[in-house]
JSON list of C-alpha atoms in Angstrom, two decimals:
[
{"chain": "A", "resi": 1, "resn": "MET", "atom": "CA", "xyz": [6.16, -10.30, -1.52]},
{"chain": "A", "resi": 2, "resn": "ASN", "atom": "CA", "xyz": [4.28, -11.90, 1.61]},
{"chain": "A", "resi": 3, "resn": "VAL", "atom": "CA", "xyz": [0.70, -11.55, 0.45]},
{"chain": "A", "resi": 4, "resn": "PHE", "atom": "CA", "xyz": [-1.49, -9.26, -1.80]},
{"chain": "A", "resi": 5, "resn": "LEU", "atom": "CA", "xyz": [-4.29, -7.76, 0.39]},
{"chain": "A", "resi": 6, "resn": "GLY", "atom": "CA", "xyz": [-7.91, -8.22, -0.39]},
{"chain": "A", "resi": 7, "resn": "ILE", "atom": "CA", "xyz": [-11.39, -6.96, 0.84]},
{"chain": "A", "resi": 8, "resn": "ILE", "atom": "CA", "xyz": [-12.68, -9.54, 3.02]},
{"chain": "A", "resi": 9, "resn": "LYS", "atom": "CA", "xyz": [-16.31, -9.42, 4.24]},
{"chain": "A", "resi": 10, "resn": "ASN", "atom": "CA", "xyz": [-16.41, -9.29, 7.96]},
{"chain": "A", "resi": 11, "resn": "PHE", "atom": "CA", "xyz": [-12.61, -9.10, 8.23]},
{"chain": "A", "resi": 12, "resn": "SER", "atom": "CA", "xyz": [-12.71, -9.10, 12.16]},
{"chain": "A", "resi": 13, "resn": "GLU", "atom": "CA", "xyz": [-14.32, -12.36, 12.23]},
{"chain": "A", "resi": 14, "resn": "HIS", "atom": "CA", "xyz": [-12.45, -14.00, 9.37]},
{"chain": "A", "resi": 15, "resn": "PRO", "atom": "CA", "xyz": [-9.18, -16.02, 9.75]},
{"chain": "A", "resi": 16, "resn": "TYR", "atom": "CA", "xyz": [-7.38, -14.10, 7.22]},
{"chain": "A", "resi": 17, "resn": "GLY", "atom": "CA", "xyz": [-8.86, -10.67, 8.30]},
{"chain": "A", "resi": 18, "resn": "VAL", "atom": "CA", "xyz": [-5.50, -9.41, 9.01]},
{"chain": "A", "resi": 19, "resn": "TYR", "atom": "CA", "xyz": [-4.79, -9.29, 5.32]},
{"chain": "A", "resi": 20, "resn": "ASP", "atom": "CA", "xyz": [-7.76, -7.04, 4.52]},
{"chain": "A", "resi": 21, "resn": "ILE", "atom": "CA", "xyz": [-6.90, -3.60, 3.10]},
{"chain": "A", "resi": 22, "resn": "GLY", "atom": "CA", "xyz": [-9.06, -1.69, 5.36]},
{"chain": "A", "resi": 23, "resn": "CYS", "atom": "CA", "xyz": [-7.27, -3.56, 8.46]},
{"chain": "A", "resi": 24, "resn": "CYS", "atom": "CA", "xyz": [-3.71, -2.80, 7.05]},
{"chain": "A", "resi": 25, "resn": "GLU", "atom": "CA", "xyz": [-4.70, 0.91, 6.27]},
{"chain": "A", "resi": 26, "resn": "THR", "atom": "CA", "xyz": [-6.18, 1.54, 9.57]},
{"chain": "A", "resi": 27, "resn": "SER", "atom": "CA", "xyz": [-2.90, 0.05, 11.23]},
{"chain": "A", "resi": 28, "resn": "LEU", "atom": "CA", "xyz": [-0.64, 2.27, 9.25]},
{"chain": "A", "resi": 29, "resn": "GLY", "atom": "CA", "xyz": [-2.88, 5.16, 9.68]},
{"chain": "A", "resi": 30, "resn": "ALA", "atom": "CA", "xyz": [-3.00, 4.82, 13.33]},
{"chain": "A", "resi": 31, "resn": "GLN", "atom": "CA", "xyz": [0.83, 5.04, 13.30]},
{"chain": "A", "resi": 32, "resn": "GLY", "atom": "CA", "xyz": [0.78, 8.09, 10.93]},
{"chain": "A", "resi": 33, "resn": "ARG", "atom": "CA", "xyz": [2.94, 6.34, 8.71]},
{"chain": "A", "resi": 34, "resn": "ASN", "atom": "CA", "xyz": [1.06, 6.30, 5.36]},
{"chain": "A", "resi": 35, "resn": "ILE", "atom": "CA", "xyz": [-0.24, 9.82, 5.28]},
{"chain": "A", "resi": 36, "resn": "TYR", "atom": "CA", "xyz": [0.99, 13.23, 3.84]},
{"chain": "A", "resi": 37, "resn": "ASP", "atom": "CA", "xyz": [-1.71, 15.10, 5.38]},
{"chain": "A", "resi": 38, "resn": "GLU", "atom": "CA", "xyz": [-3.28, 14.24, 9.00]},
{"chain": "A", "resi": 39, "resn": "ASP", "atom": "CA", "xyz": [-6.90, 15.56, 7.33]},
{"chain": "A", "resi": 40, "resn": "LEU", "atom": "CA", "xyz": [-6.56, 12.81, 4.67]},
{"chain": "A", "resi": 41, "resn": "ILE", "atom": "CA", "xyz": [-5.79, 9.69, 6.89]},
{"chain": "A", "resi": 42, "resn": "GLY", "atom": "CA", "xyz": [-6.47, 6.45, 4.56]},
{"chain": "A", "resi": 43, "resn": "SER", "atom": "CA", "xyz": [-7.31, 8.39, 1.41]},
{"chain": "A", "resi": 44, "resn": "GLU", "atom": "CA", "xyz": [-3.88, 8.79, -0.29]},
{"chain": "A", "resi": 45, "resn": "LEU", "atom": "CA", "xyz": [-1.86, 5.65, 0.31]},
{"chain": "A", "resi": 46, "resn": "ILE", "atom": "CA", "xyz": [-3.98, 2.54, -0.04]},
{"chain": "A", "resi": 47, "resn": "PRO", "atom": "CA", "xyz": [-2.11, -0.73, 0.83]},
{"chain": "A", "resi": 48, "resn": "ILE", "atom": "CA", "xyz": [-2.32, -3.49, -1.85]},
{"chain": "A", "resi": 49, "resn": "ALA", "atom": "CA", "xyz": [0.40, -5.91, -0.80]},
{"chain": "A", "resi": 50, "resn": "LYS", "atom": "CA", "xyz": [2.17, -6.53, 2.49]},
{"chain": "A", "resi": 51, "resn": "LEU", "atom": "CA", "xyz": [5.88, -7.18, 2.15]},
{"chain": "A", "resi": 52, "resn": "ALA", "atom": "CA", "xyz": [8.55, -8.64, 4.55]},
{"chain": "A", "resi": 53, "resn": "TRP", "atom": "CA", "xyz": [9.64, -6.21, 7.70]},
{"chain": "A", "resi": 54, "resn": "GLY", "atom": "CA", "xyz": [6.46, -4.38, 7.81]},
{"chain": "A", "resi": 55, "resn": "ASP", "atom": "CA", "xyz": [6.74, -2.67, 4.55]},
{"chain": "A", "resi": 56, "resn": "TYR", "atom": "CA", "xyz": [4.05, -2.34, 2.04]},
{"chain": "A", "resi": 57, "resn": "LEU", "atom": "CA", "xyz": [3.00, -1.58, -1.90]},
{"chain": "A", "resi": 58, "resn": "CYS", "atom": "CA", "xyz": [0.73, 0.74, -2.06]},
{"chain": "A", "resi": 59, "resn": "LEU", "atom": "CA", "xyz": [-1.68, 2.62, -4.59]},
{"chain": "A", "resi": 60, "resn": "ASN", "atom": "CA", "xyz": [-0.44, 6.12, -4.11]},
{"chain": "A", "resi": 61, "resn": "PHE", "atom": "CA", "xyz": [-3.22, 8.96, -4.94]},
{"chain": "A", "resi": 62, "resn": "HIS", "atom": "CA", "xyz": [-1.14, 11.95, -3.63]},
{"chain": "A", "resi": 63, "resn": "TYR", "atom": "CA", "xyz": [-0.07, 13.11, -7.00]},
{"chain": "A", "resi": 64, "resn": "ASP", "atom": "CA", "xyz": [-2.89, 12.11, -9.16]},
{"chain": "A", "resi": 65, "resn": "LYS", "atom": "CA", "xyz": [-6.40, 11.44, -7.44]},
{"chain": "A", "resi": 66, "resn": "ASN", "atom": "CA", "xyz": [-7.66, 9.74, -10.77]},
{"chain": "A", "resi": 67, "resn": "ASN", "atom": "CA", "xyz": [-4.50, 7.52, -11.76]},
{"chain": "A", "resi": 68, "resn": "PRO", "atom": "CA", "xyz": [-2.53, 6.40, -8.76]},
{"chain": "A", "resi": 69, "resn": "SER", "atom": "CA", "xyz": [1.11, 5.01, -8.88]},
{"chain": "A", "resi": 70, "resn": "VAL", "atom": "CA", "xyz": [2.24, 1.96, -7.30]},
{"chain": "A", "resi": 71, "resn": "ASP", "atom": "CA", "xyz": [4.78, 2.67, -4.57]},
{"chain": "A", "resi": 72, "resn": "PHE", "atom": "CA", "xyz": [6.88, 0.93, -2.23]},
{"chain": "A", "resi": 73, "resn": "LEU", "atom": "CA", "xyz": [6.30, 2.17, 1.29]},
{"chain": "A", "resi": 74, "resn": "ASP", "atom": "CA", "xyz": [9.43, 1.79, 3.68]},
{"chain": "A", "resi": 75, "resn": "TYR", "atom": "CA", "xyz": [8.04, 1.57, 6.97]},
{"chain": "A", "resi": 76, "resn": "GLU", "atom": "CA", "xyz": [11.35, 1.99, 8.90]},
{"chain": "A", "resi": 77, "resn": "GLU", "atom": "CA", "xyz": [12.17, 5.42, 7.11]},
{"chain": "A", "resi": 78, "resn": "SER", "atom": "CA", "xyz": [8.57, 6.56, 7.22]},
{"chain": "A", "resi": 79, "resn": "TYR", "atom": "CA", "xyz": [7.62, 9.32, 9.92]},
{"chain": "A", "resi": 80, "resn": "GLU", "atom": "CA", "xyz": [4.17, 10.98, 10.86]},
{"chain": "A", "resi": 81, "resn": "CYS", "atom": "CA", "xyz": [2.84, 12.74, 7.88]},
{"chain": "A", "resi": 82, "resn": "ASP", "atom": "CA", "xyz": [6.09, 12.10, 5.91]},
{"chain": "A", "resi": 83, "resn": "PRO", "atom": "CA", "xyz": [5.66, 8.51, 4.22]},
{"chain": "A", "resi": 84, "resn": "ALA", "atom": "CA", "xyz": [9.04, 7.29, 2.63]},
{"chain": "A", "resi": 85, "resn": "THR", "atom": "CA", "xyz": [7.85, 5.91, -0.70]},
{"chain": "A", "resi": 86, "resn": "SER", "atom": "CA", "xyz": [9.41, 5.04, -3.77]},
{"chain": "A", "resi": 87, "resn": "LYS", "atom": "CA", "xyz": [7.83, 4.67, -7.11]},
{"chain": "A", "resi": 88, "resn": "ILE", "atom": "CA", "xyz": [7.68, 1.21, -8.62]},
{"chain": "A", "resi": 89, "resn": "ALA", "atom": "CA", "xyz": [5.31, 1.92, -11.42]},
{"chain": "A", "resi": 90, "resn": "GLU", "atom": "CA", "xyz": [3.41, 4.93, -12.88]},
{"chain": "A", "resi": 91, "resn": "THR", "atom": "CA", "xyz": [0.11, 3.28, -13.04]},
{"chain": "A", "resi": 92, "resn": "PHE", "atom": "CA", "xyz": [-1.36, -0.08, -11.80]},
{"chain": "A", "resi": 93, "resn": "GLN", "atom": "CA", "xyz": [-1.54, -1.27, -15.36]},
{"chain": "A", "resi": 94, "resn": "GLU", "atom": "CA", "xyz": [1.89, -0.74, -15.66]},
{"chain": "A", "resi": 95, "resn": "PHE", "atom": "CA", "xyz": [2.60, -2.61, -12.32]},
{"chain": "A", "resi": 96, "resn": "LEU", "atom": "CA", "xyz": [0.38, -5.69, -13.69]},
{"chain": "A", "resi": 97, "resn": "SER", "atom": "CA", "xyz": [2.53, -5.57, -17.01]},
{"chain": "A", "resi": 98, "resn": "MET", "atom": "CA", "xyz": [5.69, -5.79, -15.02]},
{"chain": "A", "resi": 99, "resn": "LEU", "atom": "CA", "xyz": [4.49, -8.79, -13.01]},
{"chain": "A", "resi": 100, "resn": "LEU", "atom": "CA", "xyz": [3.30, -10.53, -16.23]},
{"chain": "A", "resi": 101, "resn": "SER", "atom": "CA", "xyz": [6.46, -9.98, -18.23]},
{"chain": "A", "resi": 102, "resn": "LYS", "atom": "CA", "xyz": [8.37, -11.54, -15.21]},
{"chain": "A", "resi": 103, "resn": "ASP", "atom": "CA", "xyz": [6.17, -14.73, -15.59]},
{"chain": "A", "resi": 104, "resn": "THR", "atom": "CA", "xyz": [6.89, -15.31, -19.18]},
{"chain": "A", "resi": 105, "resn": "LYS", "atom": "CA", "xyz": [10.62, -15.04, -18.92]}
]
C-alpha cells in the first residue's frame, strides 16, 4: 500500500494535497473508471488508499448505500462505467480487523 488517503483542508495549496480523497476521486471520475452509472459520479466508489500502479482501495457503496464494502479497484482492467473491483472485506470494520490481526501476528 502506498498511502491511505485523507481529507485535507485546502488540498490544492497543501504539499500533500494529491493524497486528498476528493482529489483522487475527481481524477478517477474524470476518467470514468470508478463509476457504475454516469449520473452518480463520485458517489459509489470512494478511494481510501492509493496502491501501486494506479490501483486503489475503495469504499464501495454500489450494493449497499448504508454499509459499503472495501474493494480493490484494478485501474488497468476498469473501463468507463465498468469498474473492475474485487471485494476485500464486507465492511470497513472487517477491513480494520484484518489490518489489526496482521499486526498482532
